[in-house]
XYZ file of C-alpha atoms in Angstrom:
715
model
C -8.302 62.262 -9.042
C -6.115 65.313 -8.419
C -8.661 68.016 -7.520
C -6.444 70.776 -8.946
C -6.871 69.280 -12.418
C -10.342 67.831 -11.959
C -11.780 70.463 -14.289
C -9.379 69.354 -17.026
C -10.030 65.616 -16.875
C -13.550 65.450 -15.437
C -15.453 68.594 -16.419
C -19.233 68.709 -16.207
C -19.445 71.103 -19.158
C -17.135 72.389 -21.892
C -17.009 75.631 -23.871
C -15.080 76.191 -27.127
C -14.025 79.822 -27.547
C -13.135 80.391 -31.189
C -15.456 77.688 -32.522
C -16.014 78.118 -36.243
C -17.299 76.028 -39.147
C -14.778 77.771 -41.408
C -11.728 76.503 -39.545
C -10.887 72.839 -40.074
C -9.227 72.605 -36.659
C -12.105 74.319 -34.843
C -14.714 72.259 -36.678
C -12.864 69.040 -35.893
C -12.557 70.005 -32.227
C -16.305 70.633 -31.942
C -17.073 67.406 -33.755
C -14.827 65.396 -31.429
C -16.769 66.726 -28.427
C -19.971 64.995 -29.562
C -19.057 61.986 -27.453
C -18.925 64.049 -24.259
C -21.828 63.402 -21.901
C -22.163 66.967 -20.604
C -23.132 70.257 -22.287
C -20.850 71.576 -25.039
C -21.001 75.319 -25.721
C -19.488 76.744 -28.946
C -18.564 80.432 -28.465
C -18.515 82.769 -31.468
C -20.476 86.047 -31.741
C -20.756 85.605 -35.532
C -22.714 82.366 -35.427
C -25.918 81.177 -33.797
C -25.299 77.487 -34.458
C -22.201 75.385 -35.136
C -22.283 71.693 -35.907
C -25.868 71.380 -34.761
C -25.115 72.983 -31.379
C -26.406 76.387 -30.203
C -23.609 78.964 -30.416
C -23.184 81.744 -27.851
C -21.558 85.163 -28.233
C -19.480 84.951 -25.040
C -18.821 82.933 -21.943
C -20.921 85.389 -19.959
C -23.922 84.522 -22.131
C -23.921 80.789 -21.402
C -27.139 79.311 -20.006
C -25.302 77.303 -17.359
C -21.982 76.910 -15.564
C -18.823 75.859 -17.415
C -15.905 73.883 -15.982
C -13.474 73.663 -18.919
C -12.812 76.274 -21.607
C -11.007 75.345 -24.820
C -9.332 78.350 -26.444
C -8.734 78.610 -30.191
C -8.369 82.369 -30.680
C -5.179 84.231 -31.713
C -2.595 84.721 -28.976
C -3.442 88.381 -28.449
C -7.017 87.472 -27.535
C -6.209 84.657 -25.130
C -5.788 86.777 -21.938
C -9.290 88.174 -22.307
C -10.690 84.660 -22.667
C -8.823 83.464 -19.567
C -10.157 86.386 -17.573
C -13.696 85.706 -18.817
C -13.299 82.003 -17.985
C -12.390 82.904 -14.425
C -15.405 85.177 -14.100
C -17.622 82.417 -15.495
C -16.390 80.036 -12.780
C -14.342 77.732 -15.019
C -11.674 75.739 -13.222
C -9.352 75.355 -16.215
C -8.631 76.518 -19.739
C -6.883 74.577 -22.487
C -5.004 77.064 -24.657
C -4.669 75.421 -28.044
C -3.474 78.716 -29.567
C 0.199 79.193 -30.408
C 2.239 82.395 -30.412
C 3.706 82.309 -26.919
C 7.069 81.190 -25.488
C 7.810 79.041 -28.531
C 8.125 82.232 -30.617
C 10.830 83.980 -28.589
C 11.303 86.434 -25.757
C 8.234 88.577 -26.419
C 6.084 85.473 -26.568
C 7.623 84.250 -23.323
C 6.705 87.510 -21.616
C 3.154 87.225 -22.913
C 2.983 83.672 -21.601
C 4.162 84.715 -18.138
C 1.539 87.462 -18.052
C -1.090 84.945 -19.109
C -0.229 82.600 -16.245
C -0.211 85.473 -13.736
C -3.686 86.475 -14.944
C -4.958 82.911 -14.716
C -3.692 82.555 -11.153
C -5.324 85.836 -10.236
C -8.668 84.360 -11.332
C -8.078 80.865 -9.929
C -7.890 79.170 -13.336
C -5.472 76.391 -14.297
C -3.920 76.556 -17.776
C -3.073 73.576 -19.970
C -0.792 74.789 -22.767
C -0.505 77.132 -24.534
C 0.556 75.733 -27.901
C -0.894 72.330 -27.108
C -3.330 69.981 -28.824
C -5.664 69.317 -25.940
C -6.614 66.088 -24.260
C -8.626 62.893 -24.325
C -10.038 61.209 -21.239
C -11.825 58.061 -22.228
C -13.527 57.295 -18.876
C -15.525 60.538 -19.197
C -15.918 60.432 -22.974
C -13.989 63.695 -23.319
C -12.153 64.206 -26.623
C -11.053 67.831 -26.423
C -8.506 68.015 -29.243
C -8.328 69.031 -32.878
C -5.791 66.387 -33.895
C -6.994 64.294 -36.815
C -5.609 61.220 -35.052
C -8.626 61.339 -32.728
C -11.177 61.234 -35.532
C -11.353 57.459 -36.056
C -12.923 54.981 -33.666
C -10.598 53.964 -30.855
C -9.703 50.316 -30.209
C -10.399 48.604 -26.905
C -9.192 50.433 -23.806
C -5.614 49.441 -22.912
C -5.086 51.185 -19.588
C -2.276 53.262 -21.159
C -2.260 57.023 -20.614
C 0.003 59.390 -22.549
C 1.382 62.757 -21.420
C 3.630 64.736 -23.742
C 4.946 68.183 -24.531
C 4.890 68.035 -28.318
C 1.405 68.227 -29.768
C 2.438 66.889 -33.151
C 4.316 63.922 -31.698
C 1.415 63.348 -29.354
C -0.878 63.089 -32.346
C 1.561 60.656 -33.919
C 1.561 58.532 -30.766
C -2.226 58.512 -30.724
C -2.403 57.522 -34.393
C 0.298 54.902 -33.976
C -1.578 53.371 -31.044
C -4.836 53.239 -32.995
C -3.046 51.720 -35.993
C -1.684 48.960 -33.755
C -5.022 48.243 -32.110
C -4.170 49.963 -28.811
C -6.837 52.214 -27.334
C -5.421 54.873 -25.033
C -7.243 55.512 -21.772
C -6.075 59.117 -21.618
C -3.991 61.455 -23.764
C -2.734 64.897 -22.718
C -0.711 67.437 -24.651
C 0.771 69.998 -22.244
C 2.493 72.170 -24.879
C 4.588 74.948 -23.368
C 3.830 73.895 -19.768
C 3.183 77.495 -18.813
C 1.186 76.345 -15.802
C 0.341 72.643 -15.772
C 3.568 70.693 -16.290
C 3.911 67.241 -17.744
C 4.829 65.982 -14.276
C 1.715 67.486 -12.717
C -0.521 66.167 -15.492
C 1.020 62.725 -15.091
C 0.421 62.918 -11.354
C -3.258 63.640 -11.934
C -3.533 60.540 -14.110
C -1.911 58.384 -11.440
C -5.018 58.899 -9.324
C -7.229 57.515 -12.100
C -8.014 53.837 -11.413
C -8.405 53.218 -15.158
C -4.727 54.022 -15.820
C -2.266 51.128 -15.485
C 0.652 52.478 -17.550
C 1.865 56.035 -17.934
C 3.739 56.916 -21.147
C 5.599 60.245 -20.957
C 7.259 62.234 -23.729
C 9.480 65.009 -22.347
C 11.432 67.755 -24.078
C 12.497 69.673 -20.969
C 13.935 68.023 -17.896
C 11.384 68.134 -15.073
C 12.247 69.288 -11.590
C 14.096 66.414 -9.967
C 12.234 66.423 -6.659
C 8.856 66.536 -8.408
C 9.866 63.795 -10.834
C 11.129 61.581 -8.011
C 7.870 62.135 -6.110
C 5.885 61.175 -9.211
C 7.862 57.967 -9.665
C 7.423 57.114 -5.991
C 3.674 57.695 -6.315
C 3.563 55.502 -9.407
C 5.302 52.718 -7.497
C 2.830 53.149 -4.661
C -0.201 52.865 -6.938
C 1.284 50.033 -9.002
C 1.253 52.200 -12.123
C 4.117 51.466 -14.490
C 5.947 54.243 -16.301
C 7.622 54.475 -19.716
C 9.589 57.580 -20.696
C 10.881 59.054 -23.947
C 13.058 62.131 -23.605
C 14.405 64.171 -26.489
C 17.355 66.560 -26.459
C 19.790 63.968 -25.108
C 22.608 64.449 -27.588
C 24.807 67.552 -27.447
C 22.364 69.685 -25.449
C 23.863 70.888 -22.233
C 27.319 69.442 -22.888
C 30.318 71.519 -21.963
C 32.160 73.218 -24.777
C 35.388 71.981 -23.252
C 36.129 68.519 -24.645
C 38.546 67.299 -21.994
C 36.498 68.309 -18.963
C 34.572 65.490 -17.308
C 31.248 67.227 -17.890
C 31.806 67.257 -21.632
C 31.408 63.492 -21.627
C 28.437 63.355 -19.272
C 25.256 63.776 -21.263
C 22.814 66.457 -20.183
C 20.044 64.816 -18.213
C 22.177 61.946 -16.924
C 20.832 62.458 -13.394
C 17.283 62.297 -14.781
C 18.053 59.065 -16.634
C 19.621 57.481 -13.556
C 16.767 58.519 -11.293
C 14.235 57.206 -13.822
C 16.034 53.881 -14.232
C 16.393 53.432 -10.490
C 12.616 53.710 -10.076
C 12.009 50.836 -12.477
C 10.560 53.054 -15.205
C 11.351 51.989 -18.770
C 13.177 54.443 -21.016
C 12.549 54.435 -24.757
C 14.592 55.848 -27.612
C 11.793 56.549 -30.068
C 8.045 56.969 -30.294
C 7.237 53.466 -31.492
C 9.452 52.018 -28.767
C 7.575 54.110 -26.194
C 4.329 52.518 -27.371
C 5.799 49.002 -27.479
C 7.184 49.420 -23.969
C 3.838 50.724 -22.726
C 2.060 47.713 -24.208
C 4.536 45.342 -22.570
C 4.073 47.074 -19.215
C 0.344 46.343 -19.243
C 1.243 42.668 -18.760
C 1.564 41.328 -15.235
C 5.115 40.016 -15.648
C 8.408 41.675 -16.530
C 11.593 39.688 -17.239
C 13.293 38.633 -14.026
C 16.599 38.508 -15.894
C 18.165 38.716 -19.313
C 17.941 35.058 -20.380
C 15.758 34.755 -23.474
C 14.248 31.652 -25.039
C 13.666 32.140 -28.771
C 11.048 30.217 -30.752
C 11.126 30.834 -34.492
C 9.783 29.474 -37.760
C 12.999 30.386 -39.574
C 16.537 29.250 -38.902
C 17.814 32.462 -40.458
C 15.608 34.577 -38.203
C 16.883 32.579 -35.243
C 20.460 33.372 -36.220
C 19.619 37.070 -36.375
C 18.017 36.834 -32.961
C 21.194 35.300 -31.531
C 23.291 38.099 -33.035
C 21.017 40.864 -31.768
C 20.687 39.330 -28.306
C 24.391 39.772 -27.708
C 24.341 43.433 -28.735
C 21.296 44.008 -26.496
C 23.142 42.560 -23.513
C 20.884 39.501 -23.375
C 21.752 35.810 -23.274
C 20.264 32.849 -25.116
C 20.911 30.078 -22.584
C 21.210 26.418 -23.489
C 17.936 24.692 -22.766
C 17.943 21.972 -20.113
C 17.903 18.332 -21.224
C 14.324 17.761 -19.954
C 13.158 20.777 -21.971
C 14.765 19.447 -25.158
C 13.250 16.020 -24.516
C 9.855 17.706 -24.233
C 10.425 19.565 -27.492
C 11.559 16.643 -29.673
C 8.105 15.158 -30.310
C 6.814 18.627 -31.242
C 9.461 19.571 -33.824
C 10.436 17.847 -37.119
C 13.858 16.219 -37.330
C 15.019 19.008 -39.628
C 14.143 21.599 -36.978
C 16.153 22.406 -33.862
C 15.498 21.972 -30.162
C 18.450 24.179 -29.278
C 17.972 27.827 -28.367
C 16.895 29.445 -30.743
C 14.254 26.743 -31.215
C 13.443 26.320 -34.909
C 9.946 24.855 -35.259
C 10.116 25.182 -39.093
C 7.240 26.187 -41.338
C 5.653 22.791 -40.774
C 4.908 23.417 -37.105
C 4.095 27.087 -37.566
C 0.972 26.011 -39.434
C -0.211 24.030 -36.406
C -1.223 26.631 -33.858
C -1.663 24.172 -31.001
C 1.741 22.610 -31.548
C 3.414 26.027 -31.637
C 1.756 26.926 -28.330
C 3.070 23.723 -26.774
C 6.602 24.592 -27.926
C 6.327 28.075 -26.422
C 5.144 26.621 -23.115
C 8.007 24.139 -22.989
C 10.579 26.863 -23.602
C 8.964 29.201 -21.060
C 8.919 26.445 -18.431
C 12.710 26.055 -18.623
C 14.213 27.318 -15.363
C 16.958 29.188 -17.216
C 14.548 31.205 -19.399
C 13.302 34.584 -18.121
C 11.288 35.623 -21.186
C 10.200 34.194 -24.533
C 10.682 35.803 -27.928
C 8.558 34.346 -30.725
C 9.856 35.190 -34.201
C 7.260 34.722 -36.951
C 7.669 35.228 -40.674
C 5.328 34.934 -43.674
C 2.082 34.087 -41.974
C -1.014 36.261 -42.204
C -4.792 36.321 -42.326
C -6.840 33.790 -40.406
C -3.834 31.553 -39.780
C -2.069 34.484 -38.113
C -5.026 34.991 -35.766
C -4.906 31.320 -34.755
C -1.164 31.499 -34.120
C -1.630 34.667 -32.056
C -4.260 32.929 -29.960
C -1.917 29.994 -29.297
C 0.887 32.340 -28.185
C -1.572 34.304 -26.082
C -2.799 31.121 -24.350
C 0.759 29.858 -23.785
C 1.751 33.164 -22.187
C -1.267 33.062 -19.907
C -0.453 29.522 -18.763
C 3.253 30.021 -18.144
C 3.150 33.506 -16.592
C 6.443 34.632 -18.116
C 6.722 37.704 -20.339
C 6.536 37.266 -24.112
C 7.404 39.444 -27.088
C 6.740 38.760 -30.756
C 8.821 39.828 -33.738
C 6.519 39.383 -36.743
C 8.414 39.854 -39.980
C 5.525 40.288 -42.384
C 3.048 42.736 -43.890
C 1.350 44.931 -41.313
C -2.020 44.585 -43.038
C -1.805 40.790 -43.025
C -1.072 40.511 -39.322
C -2.966 43.541 -37.934
C -5.857 41.649 -36.230
C -3.506 39.007 -34.825
C -1.029 41.613 -33.549
C -3.821 43.668 -31.957
C -5.075 40.593 -30.101
C -1.607 40.014 -28.652
C -1.134 43.635 -27.660
C -4.446 43.584 -25.797
C -2.911 41.117 -23.311
C 0.405 42.935 -22.980
C 2.415 41.030 -25.586
C 4.233 43.605 -27.751
C 4.469 42.862 -31.472
C 7.310 44.554 -33.351
C 8.687 44.349 -36.860
C 12.267 43.159 -36.271
C 14.133 40.802 -33.969
C 16.514 43.602 -33.010
C 13.642 45.819 -31.838
C 12.058 42.972 -29.884
C 15.278 42.096 -28.062
C 16.091 45.732 -27.374
C 12.625 46.081 -25.858
C 13.088 43.015 -23.654
C 16.385 44.458 -22.456
C 14.682 47.719 -21.513
C 12.109 45.810 -19.476
C 14.764 44.322 -17.196
C 14.593 45.204 -13.481
C 16.488 48.325 -12.476
C 19.136 46.292 -10.629
C 20.109 44.640 -13.923
C 20.196 47.751 -16.070
C 23.685 48.733 -17.260
C 23.099 52.330 -16.122
C 22.267 51.456 -12.532
C 24.726 50.980 -9.697
C 22.267 50.640 -6.859
C 20.863 53.084 -4.378
C 23.190 55.883 -3.275
C 24.984 55.490 0.025
C 23.407 57.312 2.932
C 26.587 59.165 3.826
C 26.975 62.893 4.157
C 29.865 65.206 3.462
C 32.504 65.333 6.209
C 32.194 68.338 8.496
C 34.051 71.341 7.167
C 33.966 70.174 3.534
C 32.167 73.263 2.209
C 34.857 75.833 3.085
C 37.569 73.481 1.819
C 35.727 73.191 -1.488
C 35.450 76.964 -1.714
C 39.175 77.301 -1.068
C 40.241 74.713 -3.658
C 40.998 77.270 -6.348
C 44.227 75.543 -7.320
C 45.724 72.097 -6.924
C 47.858 73.243 -4.000
C 44.873 74.819 -2.255
C 42.858 71.649 -2.847
C 45.287 69.561 -0.843
C 43.420 70.280 2.386
C 40.210 68.997 0.810
C 41.864 65.764 -0.256
C 43.314 65.318 3.216
C 39.923 65.873 4.827
C 38.357 63.300 2.512
C 41.127 60.795 3.171
C 42.278 60.712 -0.452
C 46.017 60.269 -0.970
C 47.935 62.964 -2.863
C 51.562 63.355 -3.956
C 53.986 64.638 -1.368
C 54.862 68.209 -2.154
C 55.201 71.790 -1.055
C 54.117 75.175 -2.379
C 57.040 77.600 -2.553
C 56.580 81.315 -3.062
C 60.322 82.019 -3.334
C 61.997 80.117 -6.205
C 65.223 79.991 -4.181
C 63.603 77.522 -1.767
C 62.445 75.131 -4.500
C 65.695 73.125 -4.461
C 65.451 72.496 -0.722
C 61.840 71.343 -1.115
C 62.792 69.127 -4.037
C 65.583 67.318 -2.178
C 63.015 66.143 0.379
C 60.999 64.488 -2.410
C 63.541 62.616 -4.498
C 66.117 62.950 -7.225
C 63.596 64.246 -9.748
C 60.411 66.222 -9.175
C 57.438 67.860 -10.868
C 57.063 71.648 -10.819
C 53.706 73.364 -11.420
C 52.997 77.073 -11.331
C 49.850 77.677 -9.262
C 47.247 80.228 -10.310
C 43.457 80.178 -10.386
C 43.675 82.441 -13.447
C 45.554 79.976 -15.663
C 43.396 77.847 -17.919
C 46.361 75.847 -19.282
C 49.504 75.867 -17.200
C 51.538 73.802 -19.629
C 50.707 76.052 -22.579
C 52.380 78.999 -20.863
C 55.358 77.047 -19.541
C 53.816 76.413 -16.144
C 54.526 72.658 -15.869
C 57.870 70.840 -15.864
C 58.313 67.109 -15.188
C 61.411 65.162 -14.198
C 63.381 68.203 -13.031
C 66.587 67.243 -11.162
C 66.301 68.318 -7.541
C 69.442 70.441 -7.795
C 68.000 72.412 -10.710
C 64.612 73.043 -9.108
C 65.362 76.625 -8.007
C 66.601 77.807 -11.409
C 63.771 75.986 -13.194
C 61.132 77.477 -10.900
C 62.492 80.976 -11.454
C 62.455 80.509 -15.227
C 58.910 79.090 -15.147
C 57.536 82.044 -13.186
C 59.166 84.474 -15.589
C 57.752 82.631 -18.606
C 54.246 82.533 -17.161
C 54.397 86.231 -16.234
C 55.379 87.124 -19.793
C 52.678 84.908 -21.335
C 49.885 85.824 -18.897
C 50.756 89.124 -17.221
C 47.284 89.495 -15.677
C 47.419 86.147 -13.883
C 47.848 86.252 -10.113
C 50.549 83.704 -9.259
C 50.482 81.842 -5.954
C 53.893 80.229 -6.366
C 55.258 76.902 -7.581
C 54.055 73.504 -6.387
C 56.967 71.094 -6.013
C 55.743 67.480 -6.121
C 57.181 64.009 -6.066
C 57.001 61.863 -9.209
C 54.327 59.191 -8.979
C 54.729 55.568 -10.028
C 52.939 54.684 -13.223
C 49.512 53.088 -13.041
C 46.027 53.290 -14.521
C 44.823 56.880 -14.702
C 41.216 57.623 -13.878
C 39.150 60.768 -13.730
C 36.728 61.109 -10.835
C 34.172 63.873 -10.589
C 31.220 64.831 -8.442
C 28.716 67.508 -9.412
C 26.482 69.182 -6.862
C 22.749 68.579 -6.558
C 20.935 70.661 -9.166
C 17.314 71.248 -10.189
C 16.110 68.849 -7.535
C 18.333 65.938 -8.609
C 20.901 64.269 -6.322
C 24.646 64.842 -6.802
C 26.127 63.085 -9.821
C 29.270 60.958 -9.523
C 31.300 60.189 -12.646
C 34.329 57.965 -13.127
C 36.232 57.349 -16.330
C 39.472 56.524 -18.030
C 41.739 59.491 -17.408
C 44.863 60.917 -18.997
C 45.151 61.189 -22.771
C 42.693 58.301 -23.055
C 39.936 60.544 -21.726
C 39.122 62.152 -25.063
C 40.153 59.171 -27.156
C 37.978 56.566 -25.456
C 35.282 58.685 -23.802
C 34.999 55.854 -21.312
C 32.896 57.321 -18.495
C 30.020 56.095 -16.333
C 27.904 57.957 -13.810
C 25.726 57.266 -10.789
C 23.614 59.239 -8.365
C 25.671 60.149 -5.374
C 26.965 59.652 -2.886
C 28.145 56.083 -3.417
C 29.812 53.750 -0.976
C 32.924 51.708 -1.891
C 30.767 48.829 -3.139
C 28.834 51.191 -5.410
C 32.092 52.775 -6.569
C 33.481 49.327 -7.413
C 30.338 48.597 -9.429
C 30.967 51.781 -11.399
C 34.597 50.874 -12.040
C 33.564 47.431 -13.290
C 31.415 49.050 -15.972
C 34.377 50.904 -17.491
C 35.919 49.481 -20.626
C 39.290 49.969 -18.952
C 38.292 47.704 -16.059
C 40.587 44.866 -17.240
C 43.539 47.241 -16.877
C 42.580 47.819 -13.248
C 41.758 44.216 -12.417
C 44.711 42.673 -14.242
C 44.938 41.765 -17.892
C 46.656 38.855 -19.680
C 48.570 37.668 -16.687
C 49.539 41.102 -15.440
C 48.810 41.763 -11.760
C 45.896 44.014 -10.944
C 46.044 47.423 -9.335
C 44.606 48.533 -6.018
C 40.914 48.588 -6.922
C 39.890 48.873 -3.277
C 41.906 52.088 -2.900
C 40.429 53.479 -6.109
C 36.883 52.666 -4.970
C 37.529 54.245 -1.583
C 38.752 57.436 -3.287
C 35.685 57.552 -5.554
C 33.366 57.046 -2.578
C 35.180 59.691 -0.552
C 35.016 62.300 -3.299
C 31.353 61.475 -3.917
C 30.565 62.409 -0.312
C 31.666 65.962 -1.082
C 28.785 66.312 -3.531
C 26.350 67.167 -0.768
C 28.452 70.207 0.149
C 28.621 71.500 -3.433
C 26.321 74.213 -4.699
C 24.087 73.725 -7.740
C 26.196 73.113 -10.839
C 29.445 73.216 -8.871
C 31.896 70.410 -9.431
C 35.088 68.955 -8.015
C 37.278 66.760 -10.171
C 40.355 64.603 -9.723
C 42.129 63.990 -13.008
C 44.088 61.868 -12.917
C 43.606 59.560 -9.999
C 46.641 57.326 -10.468
C 45.803 53.776 -9.407
C 48.826 51.529 -8.915
C 49.449 48.268 -7.099
C 49.893 49.934 -3.742
C 47.190 52.570 -3.668
C 45.440 55.393 -5.501
C 46.800 58.946 -5.562
C 45.089 62.159 -6.728
C 47.664 63.736 -9.036
C 45.524 66.811 -9.718
C 42.343 68.343 -8.376
C 40.254 71.337 -9.283
C 36.940 72.634 -7.940
C 34.575 74.864 -9.884
C 31.551 76.860 -8.861
C 29.865 76.427 -12.239
C 30.123 73.814 -14.999
C 33.401 74.100 -16.883
C 34.832 76.974 -14.830
C 37.268 77.435 -11.982
C 36.094 79.169 -8.825
C 37.470 82.411 -10.200
C 35.188 82.085 -13.204
C 37.905 81.309 -15.718
C 36.991 78.537 -18.130
C 39.331 75.678 -17.317
C 39.987 73.259 -20.132
C 42.012 70.423 -18.678
C 45.227 70.168 -20.631
C 46.141 66.608 -21.554
C 49.882 67.152 -21.295
C 49.439 68.767 -17.906
C 47.690 65.659 -16.582
C 50.117 63.236 -18.138
C 53.319 64.965 -17.176
C 52.591 64.684 -13.464
C 53.195 60.939 -13.727
C 56.643 59.488 -14.290
């Protein structure tokens, strides 16, 4: 056990400051502590006895030492309690009181002062604004949540750590309702001192914990989270994670910038998936995943054998399997031969296997069917879909499925489409052996998909390449304030760019243009321009002989429209051949997470399709190719309907090269190519911009990538 939190999880004695028979929460908290084996001390100067226990006026008046202090006084009185706890020798306090950082800036200041005071006295703080904890191995139920009032089912080996007290109570109640007894349950609240990551780490050292279920509202520090996941892998503890705030939080306000389409927390999700942890989308799914992780086996692949008592339910399973990214393989001939004697003629030995209502009433026969399907070499997991079967018959069916799973060793899930009350004992028996029972086929298949190994997850592209940024990349990144200035960076990275020249005197533009072809692209260069095309700063297809006059007119137009902008000159570029346009971006390591590499469909399709994928960087060309294959526009790159493909190898090399620059970027800084034009003979960066903060150029100006500006650089 983590000694820093030993007083929280394994105290020898507990005090409740703010205990009161008049408060429902305080009375419930004291009542819950009756199962604790050590002394429990209610503290309230107005009472001599509470709930049959002697009550003391203060911590200083206790007859013996105290390890853990539970605090239920108003926020203003909490600092005094923490100070008294330190003087009494307590190792930790659980601040159940609210009124701190969750209330605003003044509350945040009070919370910071509270933590500073606690550290001064050597006391750890769980909370504030939390609902306490349960640690079943020590009999400690130190919470006021009503969800802890009823008897707990058999111990499951699942421990829960979460930020939200209310959702934590819901998880606890949901687990009890489904016959799942939690081994430990911690509500960390505002995480003023003890974070969810640290609390989870303490539970990893508990031999009773086999699965760790985490609910997070704030992204943890990346290095600490990675260390936790590595520790979990080392101890054999499996992890399931539910994270809220994944929608618009943290997105850039600028729609066409790469970062606007990369969800906040993407690096966290990728790091979590890479570790083999299972990510859930809702509270019930977090519990179902945790139950499934208590089983020895996880699906080795996405091939599912379905056994059902209803042809209609089997059809639904087939539909939902496709949307979940799973396959229902054809069963081998020997498997179907084995099934025929077990299933009526009006059933089906194909996958989904329809045993009909006739077989579903014979528990032993159903178990034999499940075993036959599980034994098929092309089946990685078995989904059993049950319908209107309850009571004693349901218990017998559950036992047959349970026995079949034990004999075959492959993972099972059950979708039981019936009344919860009718199937509750049967479902609880299955969950006790790691077989999740859910209410729909869609939920069951989605769960099986989430249990797939990390290498098969659609969000994983393998471990990052162990390559560093080329020497001298950092100063080149700092200098890449405009596309022209970024040319040196592209050259250093080995990424092709259009031939061109920056002219400061418009009179020389024609000479530069004649070296590039009959028609050229002209772009005014300035780190202060958010949208060059909107102020007349981009012209495409300009005849070489007219380049000087056009450049002069462009500079005049830009000066009139943006008089404060510092102009570096005009970039004269060759026209590029048409191809598939991609955006490629790398964001610097931030908050302890590795750099983030993103590729997507560029040009005007960027906003229309929002077709982007990300990976932890850097990536090598093989990893970059894996990313490109996940894009919906991949067929355009590889060749579609008889059309020849484009130079995927060159595109992958460019992605890998840019990703290597991520290690030279500062936190939140980003460098983006948009578009990278991929044609049959190569891949060329038609535009590049580096920023020192999300959504901004290095000069601090918000840079919204203009769609016309990107498109017009390509003939």
